[in-house]
Each structure stands twice: as C-alpha cells, then as structure tokens.
mmCIF file of N, CA and C in Angstrom:
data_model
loop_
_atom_site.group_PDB
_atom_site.id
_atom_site.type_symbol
_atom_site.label_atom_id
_atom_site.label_comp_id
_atom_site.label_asym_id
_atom_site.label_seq_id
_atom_site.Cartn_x
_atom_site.Cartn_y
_atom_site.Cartn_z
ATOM 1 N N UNK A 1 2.441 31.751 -9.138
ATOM 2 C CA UNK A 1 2.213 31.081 -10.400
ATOM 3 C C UNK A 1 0.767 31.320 -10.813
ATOM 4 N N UNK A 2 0.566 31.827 -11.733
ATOM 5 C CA UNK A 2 -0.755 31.970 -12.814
ATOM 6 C C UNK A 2 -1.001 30.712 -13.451
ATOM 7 N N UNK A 3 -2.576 30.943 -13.550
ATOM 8 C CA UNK A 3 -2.883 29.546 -14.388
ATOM 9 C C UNK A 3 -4.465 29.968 -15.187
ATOM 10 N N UNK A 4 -4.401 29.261 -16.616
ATOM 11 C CA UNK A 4 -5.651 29.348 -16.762
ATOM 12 C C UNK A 4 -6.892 28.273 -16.525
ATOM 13 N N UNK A 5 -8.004 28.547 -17.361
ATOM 14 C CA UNK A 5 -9.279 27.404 -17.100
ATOM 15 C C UNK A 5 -8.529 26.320 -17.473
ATOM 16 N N UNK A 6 -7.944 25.997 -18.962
ATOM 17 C CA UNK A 6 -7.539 25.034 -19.153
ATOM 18 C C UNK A 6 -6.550 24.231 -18.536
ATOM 19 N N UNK A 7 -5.487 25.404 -18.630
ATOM 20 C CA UNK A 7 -4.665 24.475 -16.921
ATOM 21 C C UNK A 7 -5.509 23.816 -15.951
ATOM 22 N N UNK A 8 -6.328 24.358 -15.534
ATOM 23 C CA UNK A 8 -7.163 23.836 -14.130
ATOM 24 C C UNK A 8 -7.993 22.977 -14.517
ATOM 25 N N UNK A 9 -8.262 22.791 -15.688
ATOM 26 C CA UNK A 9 -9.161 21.223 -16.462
ATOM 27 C C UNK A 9 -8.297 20.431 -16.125
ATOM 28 N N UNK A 10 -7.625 20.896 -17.054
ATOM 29 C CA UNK A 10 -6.310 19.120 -16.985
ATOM 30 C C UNK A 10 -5.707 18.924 -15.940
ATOM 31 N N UNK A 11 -5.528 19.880 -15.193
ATOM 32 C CA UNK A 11 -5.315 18.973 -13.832
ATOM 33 C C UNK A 11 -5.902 18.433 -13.043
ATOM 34 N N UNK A 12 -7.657 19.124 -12.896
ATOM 35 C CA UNK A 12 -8.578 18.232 -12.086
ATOM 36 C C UNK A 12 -8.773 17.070 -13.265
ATOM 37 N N UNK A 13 -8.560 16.935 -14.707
ATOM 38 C CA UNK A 13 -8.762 15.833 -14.668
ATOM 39 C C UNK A 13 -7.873 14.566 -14.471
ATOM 40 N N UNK A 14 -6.711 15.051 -15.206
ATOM 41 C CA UNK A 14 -5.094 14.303 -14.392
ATOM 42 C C UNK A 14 -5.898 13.461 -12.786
ATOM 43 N N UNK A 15 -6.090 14.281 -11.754
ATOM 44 C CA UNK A 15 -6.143 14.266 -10.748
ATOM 45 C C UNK A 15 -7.572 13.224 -10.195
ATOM 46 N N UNK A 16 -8.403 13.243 -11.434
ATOM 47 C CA UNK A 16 -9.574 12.679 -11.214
ATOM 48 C C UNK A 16 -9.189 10.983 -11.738
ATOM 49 N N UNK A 17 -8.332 10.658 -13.043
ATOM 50 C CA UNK A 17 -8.032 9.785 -13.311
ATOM 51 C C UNK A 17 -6.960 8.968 -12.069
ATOM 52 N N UNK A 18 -6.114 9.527 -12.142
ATOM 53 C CA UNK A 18 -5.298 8.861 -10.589
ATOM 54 C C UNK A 18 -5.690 8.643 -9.770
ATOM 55 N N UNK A 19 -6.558 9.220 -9.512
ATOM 56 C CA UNK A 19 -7.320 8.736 -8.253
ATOM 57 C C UNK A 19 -7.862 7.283 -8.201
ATOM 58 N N UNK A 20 -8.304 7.104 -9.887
ATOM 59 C CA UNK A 20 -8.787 5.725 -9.835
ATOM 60 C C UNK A 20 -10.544 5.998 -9.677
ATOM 61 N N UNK A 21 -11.308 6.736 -8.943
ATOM 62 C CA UNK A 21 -12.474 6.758 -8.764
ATOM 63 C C UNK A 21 -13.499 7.030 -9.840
ATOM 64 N N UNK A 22 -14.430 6.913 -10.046
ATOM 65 C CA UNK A 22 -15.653 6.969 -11.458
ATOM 66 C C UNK A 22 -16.403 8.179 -10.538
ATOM 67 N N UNK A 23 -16.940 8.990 -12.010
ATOM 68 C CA UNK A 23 -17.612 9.926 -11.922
ATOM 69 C C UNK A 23 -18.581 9.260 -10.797
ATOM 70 N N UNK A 24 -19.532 8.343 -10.630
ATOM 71 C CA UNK A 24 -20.208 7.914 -10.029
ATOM 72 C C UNK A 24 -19.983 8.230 -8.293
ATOM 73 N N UNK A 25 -18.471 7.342 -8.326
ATOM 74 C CA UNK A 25 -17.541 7.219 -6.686
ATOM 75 C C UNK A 25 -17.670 8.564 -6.170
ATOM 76 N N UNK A 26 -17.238 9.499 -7.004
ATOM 77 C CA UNK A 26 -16.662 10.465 -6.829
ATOM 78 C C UNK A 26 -17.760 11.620 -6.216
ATOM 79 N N UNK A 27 -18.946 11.348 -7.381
ATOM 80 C CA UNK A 27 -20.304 12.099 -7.041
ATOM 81 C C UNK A 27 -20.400 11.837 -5.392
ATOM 82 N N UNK A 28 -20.870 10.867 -5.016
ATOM 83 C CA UNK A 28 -21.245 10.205 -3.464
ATOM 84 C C UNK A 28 -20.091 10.354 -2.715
ATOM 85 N N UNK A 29 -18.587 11.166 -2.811
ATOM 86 C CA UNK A 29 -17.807 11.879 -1.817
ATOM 87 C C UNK A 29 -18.178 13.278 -1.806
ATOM 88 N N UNK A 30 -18.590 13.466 -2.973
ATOM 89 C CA UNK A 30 -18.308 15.500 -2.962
ATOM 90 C C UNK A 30 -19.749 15.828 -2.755
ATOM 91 N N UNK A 31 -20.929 15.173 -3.308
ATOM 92 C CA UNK A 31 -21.982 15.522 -3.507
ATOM 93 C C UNK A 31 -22.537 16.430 -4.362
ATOM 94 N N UNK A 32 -21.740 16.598 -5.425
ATOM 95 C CA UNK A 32 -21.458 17.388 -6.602
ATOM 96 C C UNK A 32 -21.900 15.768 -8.026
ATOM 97 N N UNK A 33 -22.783 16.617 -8.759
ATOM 98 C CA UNK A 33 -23.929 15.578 -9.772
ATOM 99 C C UNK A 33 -22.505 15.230 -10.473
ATOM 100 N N UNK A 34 -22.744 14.014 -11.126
ATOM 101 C CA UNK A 34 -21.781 13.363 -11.960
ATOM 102 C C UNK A 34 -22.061 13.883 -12.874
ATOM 103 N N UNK A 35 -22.821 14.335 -13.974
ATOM 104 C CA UNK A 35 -22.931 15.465 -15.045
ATOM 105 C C UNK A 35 -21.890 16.341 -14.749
ATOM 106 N N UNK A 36 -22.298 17.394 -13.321
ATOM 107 C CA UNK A 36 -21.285 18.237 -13.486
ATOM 108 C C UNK A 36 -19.819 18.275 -13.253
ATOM 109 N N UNK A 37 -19.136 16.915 -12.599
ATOM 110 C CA UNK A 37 -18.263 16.504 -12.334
ATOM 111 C C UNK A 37 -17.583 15.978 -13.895
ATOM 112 N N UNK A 38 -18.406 15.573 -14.881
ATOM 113 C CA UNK A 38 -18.246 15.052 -15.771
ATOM 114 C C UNK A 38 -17.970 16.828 -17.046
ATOM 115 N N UNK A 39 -18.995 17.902 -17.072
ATOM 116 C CA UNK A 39 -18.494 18.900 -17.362
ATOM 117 C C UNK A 39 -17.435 19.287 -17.267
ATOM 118 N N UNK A 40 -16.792 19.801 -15.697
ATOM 119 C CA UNK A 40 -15.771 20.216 -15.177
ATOM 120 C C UNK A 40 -14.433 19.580 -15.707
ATOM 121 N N UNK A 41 -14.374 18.052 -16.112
ATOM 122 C CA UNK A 41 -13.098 17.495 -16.180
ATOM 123 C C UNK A 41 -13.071 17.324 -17.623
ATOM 124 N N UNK A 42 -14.431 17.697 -18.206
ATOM 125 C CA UNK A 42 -13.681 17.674 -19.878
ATOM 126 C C UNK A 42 -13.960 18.833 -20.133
ATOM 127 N N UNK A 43 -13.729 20.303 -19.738
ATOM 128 C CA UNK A 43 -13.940 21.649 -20.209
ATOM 129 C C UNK A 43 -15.300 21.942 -20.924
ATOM 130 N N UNK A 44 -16.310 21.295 -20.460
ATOM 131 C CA UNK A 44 -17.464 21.342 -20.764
ATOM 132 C C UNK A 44 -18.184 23.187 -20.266
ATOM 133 N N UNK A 45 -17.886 22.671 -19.068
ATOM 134 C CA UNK A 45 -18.052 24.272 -17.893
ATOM 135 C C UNK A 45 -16.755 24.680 -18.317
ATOM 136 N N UNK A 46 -16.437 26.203 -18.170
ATOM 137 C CA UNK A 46 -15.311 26.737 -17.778
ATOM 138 C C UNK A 46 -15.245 27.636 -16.212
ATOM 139 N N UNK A 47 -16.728 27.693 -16.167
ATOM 140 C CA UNK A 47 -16.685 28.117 -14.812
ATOM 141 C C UNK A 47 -16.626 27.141 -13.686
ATOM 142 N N UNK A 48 -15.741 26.832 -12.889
ATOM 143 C CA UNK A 48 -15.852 25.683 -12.275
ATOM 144 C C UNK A 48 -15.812 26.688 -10.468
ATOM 145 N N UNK A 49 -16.885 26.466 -9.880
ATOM 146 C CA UNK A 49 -17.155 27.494 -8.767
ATOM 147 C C UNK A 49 -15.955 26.733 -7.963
ATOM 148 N N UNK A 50 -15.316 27.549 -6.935
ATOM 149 C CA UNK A 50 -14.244 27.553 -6.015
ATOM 150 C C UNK A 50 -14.501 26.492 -5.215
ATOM 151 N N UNK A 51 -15.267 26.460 -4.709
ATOM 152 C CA UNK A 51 -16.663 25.715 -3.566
ATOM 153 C C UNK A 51 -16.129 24.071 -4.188
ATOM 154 N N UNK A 52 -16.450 23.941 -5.389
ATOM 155 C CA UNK A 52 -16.523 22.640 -5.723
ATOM 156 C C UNK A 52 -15.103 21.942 -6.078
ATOM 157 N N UNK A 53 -13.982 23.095 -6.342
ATOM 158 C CA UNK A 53 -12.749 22.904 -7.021
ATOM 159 C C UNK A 53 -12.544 22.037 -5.656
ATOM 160 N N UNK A 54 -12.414 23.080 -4.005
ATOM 161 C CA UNK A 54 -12.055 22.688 -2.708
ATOM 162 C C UNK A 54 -12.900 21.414 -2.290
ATOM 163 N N UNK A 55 -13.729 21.015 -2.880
ATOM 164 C CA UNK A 55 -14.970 19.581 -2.635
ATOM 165 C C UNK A 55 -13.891 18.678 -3.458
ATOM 166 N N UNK A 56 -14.056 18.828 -4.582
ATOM 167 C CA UNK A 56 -13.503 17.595 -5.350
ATOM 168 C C UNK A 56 -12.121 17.256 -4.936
ATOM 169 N N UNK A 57 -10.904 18.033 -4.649
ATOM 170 C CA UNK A 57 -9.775 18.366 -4.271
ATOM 171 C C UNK A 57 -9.930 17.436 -2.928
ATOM 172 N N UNK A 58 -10.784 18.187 -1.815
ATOM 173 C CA UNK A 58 -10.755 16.996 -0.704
ATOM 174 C C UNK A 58 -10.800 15.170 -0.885
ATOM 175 N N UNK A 59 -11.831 15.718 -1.931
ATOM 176 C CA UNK A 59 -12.542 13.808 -2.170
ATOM 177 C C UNK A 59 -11.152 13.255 -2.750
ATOM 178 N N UNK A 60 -10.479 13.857 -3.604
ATOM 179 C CA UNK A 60 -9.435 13.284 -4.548
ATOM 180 C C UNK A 60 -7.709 13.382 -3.555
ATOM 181 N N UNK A 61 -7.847 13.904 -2.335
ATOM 182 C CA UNK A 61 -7.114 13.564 -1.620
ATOM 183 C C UNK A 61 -5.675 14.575 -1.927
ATOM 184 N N UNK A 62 -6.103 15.505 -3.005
ATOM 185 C CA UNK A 62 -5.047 16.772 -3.371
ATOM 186 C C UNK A 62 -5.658 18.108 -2.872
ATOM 187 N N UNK A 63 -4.818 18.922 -3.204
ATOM 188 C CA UNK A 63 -4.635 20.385 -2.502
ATOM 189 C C UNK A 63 -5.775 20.840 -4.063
ATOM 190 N N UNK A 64 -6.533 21.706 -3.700
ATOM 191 C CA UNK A 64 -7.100 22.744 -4.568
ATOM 192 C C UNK A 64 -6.250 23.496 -4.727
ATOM 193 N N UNK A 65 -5.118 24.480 -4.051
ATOM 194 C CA UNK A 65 -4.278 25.018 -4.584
ATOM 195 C C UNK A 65 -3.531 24.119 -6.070
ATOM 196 N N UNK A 66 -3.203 22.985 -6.106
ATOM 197 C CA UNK A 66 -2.619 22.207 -6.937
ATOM 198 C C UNK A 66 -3.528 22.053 -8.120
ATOM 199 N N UNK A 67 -4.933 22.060 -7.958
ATOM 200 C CA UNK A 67 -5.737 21.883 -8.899
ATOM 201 C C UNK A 67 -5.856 23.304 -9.954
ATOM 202 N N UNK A 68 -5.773 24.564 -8.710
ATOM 203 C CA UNK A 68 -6.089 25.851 -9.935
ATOM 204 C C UNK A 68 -4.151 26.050 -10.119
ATOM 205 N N UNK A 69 -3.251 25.327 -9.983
ATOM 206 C CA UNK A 69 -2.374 25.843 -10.564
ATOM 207 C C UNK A 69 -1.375 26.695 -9.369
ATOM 208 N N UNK A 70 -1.871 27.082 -8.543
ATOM 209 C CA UNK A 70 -1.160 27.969 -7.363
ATOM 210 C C UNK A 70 -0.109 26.964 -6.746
ATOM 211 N N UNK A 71 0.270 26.021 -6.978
ATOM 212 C CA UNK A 71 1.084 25.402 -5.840
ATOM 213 C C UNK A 71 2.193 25.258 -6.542
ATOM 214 N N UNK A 72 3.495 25.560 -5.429
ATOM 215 C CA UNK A 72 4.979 25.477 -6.014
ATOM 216 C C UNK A 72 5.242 23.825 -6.512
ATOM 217 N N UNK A 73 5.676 24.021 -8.133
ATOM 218 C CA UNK A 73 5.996 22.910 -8.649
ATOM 219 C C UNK A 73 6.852 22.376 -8.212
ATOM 220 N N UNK A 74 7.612 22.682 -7.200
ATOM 221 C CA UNK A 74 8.555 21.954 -6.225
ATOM 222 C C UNK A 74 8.192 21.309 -4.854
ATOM 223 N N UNK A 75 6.539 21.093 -5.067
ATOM 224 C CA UNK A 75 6.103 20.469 -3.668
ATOM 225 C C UNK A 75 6.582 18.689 -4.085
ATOM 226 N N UNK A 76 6.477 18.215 -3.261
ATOM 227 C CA UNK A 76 6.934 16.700 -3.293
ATOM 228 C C UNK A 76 5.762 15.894 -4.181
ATOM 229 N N UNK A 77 6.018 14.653 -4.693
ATOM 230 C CA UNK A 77 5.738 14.128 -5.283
ATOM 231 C C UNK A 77 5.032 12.334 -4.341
ATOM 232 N N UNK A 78 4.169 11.580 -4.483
ATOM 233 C CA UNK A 78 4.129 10.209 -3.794
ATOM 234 C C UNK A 78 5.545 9.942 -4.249
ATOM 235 N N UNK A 79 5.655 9.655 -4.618
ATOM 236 C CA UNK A 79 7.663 8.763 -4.558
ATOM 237 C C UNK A 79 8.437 9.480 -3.368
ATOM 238 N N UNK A 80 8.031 10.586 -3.526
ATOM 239 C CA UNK A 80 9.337 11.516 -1.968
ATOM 240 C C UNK A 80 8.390 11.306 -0.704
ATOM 241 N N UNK A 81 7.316 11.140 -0.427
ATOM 242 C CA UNK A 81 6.327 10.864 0.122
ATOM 243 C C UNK A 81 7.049 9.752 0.861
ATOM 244 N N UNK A 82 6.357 8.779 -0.336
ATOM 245 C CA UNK A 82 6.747 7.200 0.282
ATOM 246 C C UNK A 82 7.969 6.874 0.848
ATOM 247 N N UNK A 83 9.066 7.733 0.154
ATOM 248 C CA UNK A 83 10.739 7.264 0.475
ATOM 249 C C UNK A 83 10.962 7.645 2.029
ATOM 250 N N UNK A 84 9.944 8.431 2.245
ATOM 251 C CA UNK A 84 9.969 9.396 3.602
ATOM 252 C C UNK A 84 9.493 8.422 4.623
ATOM 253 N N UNK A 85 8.103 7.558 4.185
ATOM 254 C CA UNK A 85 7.452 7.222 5.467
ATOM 255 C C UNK A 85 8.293 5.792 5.557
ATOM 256 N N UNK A 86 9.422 5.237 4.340
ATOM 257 C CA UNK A 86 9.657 4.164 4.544
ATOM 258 C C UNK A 86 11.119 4.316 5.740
ATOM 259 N N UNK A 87 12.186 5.374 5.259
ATOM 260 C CA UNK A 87 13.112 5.398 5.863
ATOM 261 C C UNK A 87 12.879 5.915 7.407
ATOM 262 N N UNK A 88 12.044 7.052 7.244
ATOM 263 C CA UNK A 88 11.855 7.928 8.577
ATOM 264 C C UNK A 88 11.033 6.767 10.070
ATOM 265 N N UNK A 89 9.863 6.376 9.248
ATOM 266 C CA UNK A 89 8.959 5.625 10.165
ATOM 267 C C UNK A 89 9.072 3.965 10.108
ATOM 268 N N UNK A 90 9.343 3.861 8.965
ATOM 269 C CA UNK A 90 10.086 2.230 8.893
ATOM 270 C C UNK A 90 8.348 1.523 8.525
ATOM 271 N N UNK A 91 7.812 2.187 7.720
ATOM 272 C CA UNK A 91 6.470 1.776 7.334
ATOM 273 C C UNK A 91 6.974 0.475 5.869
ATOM 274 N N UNK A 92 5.167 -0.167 6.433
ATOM 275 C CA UNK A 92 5.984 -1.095 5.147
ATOM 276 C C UNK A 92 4.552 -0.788 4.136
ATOM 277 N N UNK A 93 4.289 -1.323 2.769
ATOM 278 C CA UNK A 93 3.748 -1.606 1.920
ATOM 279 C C UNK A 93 2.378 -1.110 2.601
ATOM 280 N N UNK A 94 1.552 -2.262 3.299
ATOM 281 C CA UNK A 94 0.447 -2.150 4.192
ATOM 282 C C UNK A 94 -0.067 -0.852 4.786
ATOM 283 N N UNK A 95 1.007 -0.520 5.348
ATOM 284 C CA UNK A 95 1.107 1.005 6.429
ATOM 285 C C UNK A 95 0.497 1.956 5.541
ATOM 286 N N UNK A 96 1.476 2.444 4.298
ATOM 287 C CA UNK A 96 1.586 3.486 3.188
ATOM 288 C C UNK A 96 0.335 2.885 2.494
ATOM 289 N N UNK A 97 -0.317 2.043 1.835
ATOM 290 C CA UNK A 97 -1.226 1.821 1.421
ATOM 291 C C UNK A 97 -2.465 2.154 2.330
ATOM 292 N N UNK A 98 -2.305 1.741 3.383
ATOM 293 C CA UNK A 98 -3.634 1.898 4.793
ATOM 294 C C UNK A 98 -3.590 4.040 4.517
ATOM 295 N N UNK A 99 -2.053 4.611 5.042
ATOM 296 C CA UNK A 99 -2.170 5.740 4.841
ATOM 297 C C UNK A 99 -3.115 6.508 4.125
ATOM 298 N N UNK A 100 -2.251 5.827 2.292
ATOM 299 C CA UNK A 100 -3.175 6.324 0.887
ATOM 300 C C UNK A 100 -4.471 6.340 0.726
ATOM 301 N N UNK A 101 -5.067 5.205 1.381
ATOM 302 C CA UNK A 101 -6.136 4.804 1.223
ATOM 303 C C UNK A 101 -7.278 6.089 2.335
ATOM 304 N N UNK A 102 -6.549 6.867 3.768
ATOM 305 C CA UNK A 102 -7.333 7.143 4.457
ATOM 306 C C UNK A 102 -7.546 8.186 4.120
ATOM 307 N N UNK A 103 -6.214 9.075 3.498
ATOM 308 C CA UNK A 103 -5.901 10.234 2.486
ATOM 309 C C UNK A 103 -7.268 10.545 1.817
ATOM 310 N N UNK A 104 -8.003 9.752 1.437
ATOM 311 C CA UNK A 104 -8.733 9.465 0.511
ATOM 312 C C UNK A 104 -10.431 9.422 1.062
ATOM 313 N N UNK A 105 -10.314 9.337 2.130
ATOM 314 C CA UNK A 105 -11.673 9.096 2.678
ATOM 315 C C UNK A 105 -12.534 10.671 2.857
ATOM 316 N N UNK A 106 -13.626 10.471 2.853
ATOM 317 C CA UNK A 106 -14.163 11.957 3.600
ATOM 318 C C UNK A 106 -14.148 12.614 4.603
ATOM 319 N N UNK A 107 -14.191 13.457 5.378
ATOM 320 C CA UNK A 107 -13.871 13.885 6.584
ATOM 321 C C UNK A 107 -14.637 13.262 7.630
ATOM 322 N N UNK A 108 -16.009 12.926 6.979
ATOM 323 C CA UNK A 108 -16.656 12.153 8.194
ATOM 324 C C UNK A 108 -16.434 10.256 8.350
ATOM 325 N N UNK A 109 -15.780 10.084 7.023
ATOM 326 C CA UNK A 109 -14.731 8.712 7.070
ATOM 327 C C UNK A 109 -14.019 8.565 8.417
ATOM 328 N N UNK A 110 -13.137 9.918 7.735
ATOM 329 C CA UNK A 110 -11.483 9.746 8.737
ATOM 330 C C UNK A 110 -12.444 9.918 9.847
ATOM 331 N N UNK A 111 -13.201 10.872 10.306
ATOM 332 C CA UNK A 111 -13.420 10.720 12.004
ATOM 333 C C UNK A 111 -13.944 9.260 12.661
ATOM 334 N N UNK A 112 -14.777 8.783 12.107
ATOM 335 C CA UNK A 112 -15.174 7.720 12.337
ATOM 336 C C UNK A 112 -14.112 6.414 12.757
ATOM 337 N N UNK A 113 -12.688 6.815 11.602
ATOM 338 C CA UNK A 113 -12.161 5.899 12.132
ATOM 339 C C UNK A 113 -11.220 6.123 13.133
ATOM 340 N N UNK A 114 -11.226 7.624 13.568
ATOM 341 C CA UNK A 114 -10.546 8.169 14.633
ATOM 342 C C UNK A 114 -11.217 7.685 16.056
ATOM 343 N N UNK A 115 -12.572 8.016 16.015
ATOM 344 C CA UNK A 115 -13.456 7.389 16.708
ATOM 345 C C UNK A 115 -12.654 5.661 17.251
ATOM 346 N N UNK A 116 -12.922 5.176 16.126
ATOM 347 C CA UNK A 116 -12.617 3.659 16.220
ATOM 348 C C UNK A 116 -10.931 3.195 17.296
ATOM 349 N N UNK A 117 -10.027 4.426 16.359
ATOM 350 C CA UNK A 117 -9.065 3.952 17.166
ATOM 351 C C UNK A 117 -9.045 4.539 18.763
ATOM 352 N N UNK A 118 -9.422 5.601 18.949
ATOM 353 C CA UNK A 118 -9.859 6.191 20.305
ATOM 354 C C UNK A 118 -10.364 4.904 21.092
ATOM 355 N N UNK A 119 -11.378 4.397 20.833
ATOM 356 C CA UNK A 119 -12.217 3.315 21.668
ATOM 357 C C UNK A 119 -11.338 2.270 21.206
ATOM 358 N N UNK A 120 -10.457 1.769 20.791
ATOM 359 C CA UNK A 120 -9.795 0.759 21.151
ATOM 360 C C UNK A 120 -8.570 0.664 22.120
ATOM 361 N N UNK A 121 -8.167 2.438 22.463
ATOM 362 C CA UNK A 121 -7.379 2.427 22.980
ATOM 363 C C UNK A 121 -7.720 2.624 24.247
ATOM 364 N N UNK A 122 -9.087 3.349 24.653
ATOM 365 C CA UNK A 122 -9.825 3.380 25.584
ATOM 366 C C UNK A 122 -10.282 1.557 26.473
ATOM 367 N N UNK A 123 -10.373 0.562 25.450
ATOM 368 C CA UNK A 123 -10.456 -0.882 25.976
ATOM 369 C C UNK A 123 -9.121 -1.349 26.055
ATOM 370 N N UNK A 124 -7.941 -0.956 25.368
ATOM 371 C CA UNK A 124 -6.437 -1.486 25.549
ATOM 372 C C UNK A 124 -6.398 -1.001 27.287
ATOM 373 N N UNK A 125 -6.356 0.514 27.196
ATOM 374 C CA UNK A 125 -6.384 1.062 28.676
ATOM 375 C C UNK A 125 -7.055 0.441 29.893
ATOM 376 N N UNK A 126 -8.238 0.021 29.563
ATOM 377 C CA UNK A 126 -8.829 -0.379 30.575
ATOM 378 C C UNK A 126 -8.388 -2.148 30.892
ATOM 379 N N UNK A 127 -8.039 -2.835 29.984
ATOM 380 C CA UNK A 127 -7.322 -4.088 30.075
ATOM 381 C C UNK A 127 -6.169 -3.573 30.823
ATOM 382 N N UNK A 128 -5.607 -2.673 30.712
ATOM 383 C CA UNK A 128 -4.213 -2.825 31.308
ATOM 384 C C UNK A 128 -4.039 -2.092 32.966
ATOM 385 N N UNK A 129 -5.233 -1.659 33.367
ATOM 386 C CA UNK A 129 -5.086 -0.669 34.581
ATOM 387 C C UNK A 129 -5.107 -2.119 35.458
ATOM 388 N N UNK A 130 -4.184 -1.596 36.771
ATOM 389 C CA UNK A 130 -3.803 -2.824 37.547
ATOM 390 C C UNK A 130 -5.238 -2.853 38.328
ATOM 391 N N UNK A 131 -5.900 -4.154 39.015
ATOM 392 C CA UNK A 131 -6.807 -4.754 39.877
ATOM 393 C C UNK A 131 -6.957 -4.034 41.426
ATOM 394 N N UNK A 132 -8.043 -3.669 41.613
ATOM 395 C CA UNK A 132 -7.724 -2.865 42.867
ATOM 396 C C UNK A 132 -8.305 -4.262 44.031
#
C-alpha cells in the first residue's frame, strides 16, 4: 500500500488526538519540540524525518508502519483487541485499561515497571522458600 504526505498527516494526527495526549505530554515522551510536533500534525512540515515518525509512533503506542500508511488495513482494531483479552485471558475492565495504559508508556517506563514486578516476585519467592 502507497501513501502520500497527506495521508501520513492525518493519520499521525488521527493518532495524536486518540491518544488523548497535548502537544506538551507528548513533547516530554518523544523529545521532539512541541512546535515541531505541532507542524507535523497540521501539514505545516511535509517533511516529517523517519526518525521522528518511529519516536512519535512509539510515544502514541501505534506502529509507524500505520502512521506512513504501509500497514494492512486488515490489521485488528482495539475492539478485536479487547474482545480477545476478555474471552481468551478472562481480563476485566482494570486489566485492559492497566494494559492500554502501559502500551503507552516509554520504553524506559515499561522497564522500570518490569523492574518493579521482577523484585516483587523476587520478595514473593523469598517469603515462600521453606525454613532451613
């Protein structure tokens, strides 16, 4: 699938609005100036460097393929998503929201809270090893 600049506007900006986050939020995930974040999503720039498409794309918790247009319009949607983690894993509201929400974090977010659950399971473990 081909796409042009303007395709790839409106979808990083589509993508910037759903998200819910302000040029501001958004600046302090990607590290990309809110000016130019603010260019990019109203066709201000048409050059929007690759580098930053794959920055903003992370922060916004979508595929850069999806942003320039390359991704099969038959990838799933949050509704097939959700129907998935509810029937398959038996997740409730909380779960899928906790999910969405981590989706969303920066890479040095998510580790941190990988970190977190590691060392809790590291003190679960050690509560549970029998008394010598």
């Amino acid at each position: 699938m081909t796409s042009n600049i303007n395709d790839t506007i409106k979808r990083l900006k589509e993508c910037i609005i759903q998200s819910g986050y302000s040029y501001e939020q958004l600046e302090k995930r990607t590290g990309i100036s809110r000016s130019s974040l603010q260019r990019y999503a109203n066709g201000i720039t048409s050059k929007i460097p690759i580098d930053a498409i794959q920055n903003i794309a992370g922060a916004l918790g979508v595929r850069a393929e999806y942003i320039l247009g390359w991704d099969d319009p038959a990838s799933p949607n949050n509704e097939t998503i959700t129907s998935l983690l509810r029937a398959e894993y038996h997740m409730n509201e909380d779960d899928i929201r906790f999910l969405t929400d981590y989706m969303k974090l920066s890479s040095a977010e998510r580790e941190a809270i990988r970190t977190a659950i590691n060392a809790i399971k590291t003190i679960k473990g050690a509560d549970q090893r029998p008394e010598s």
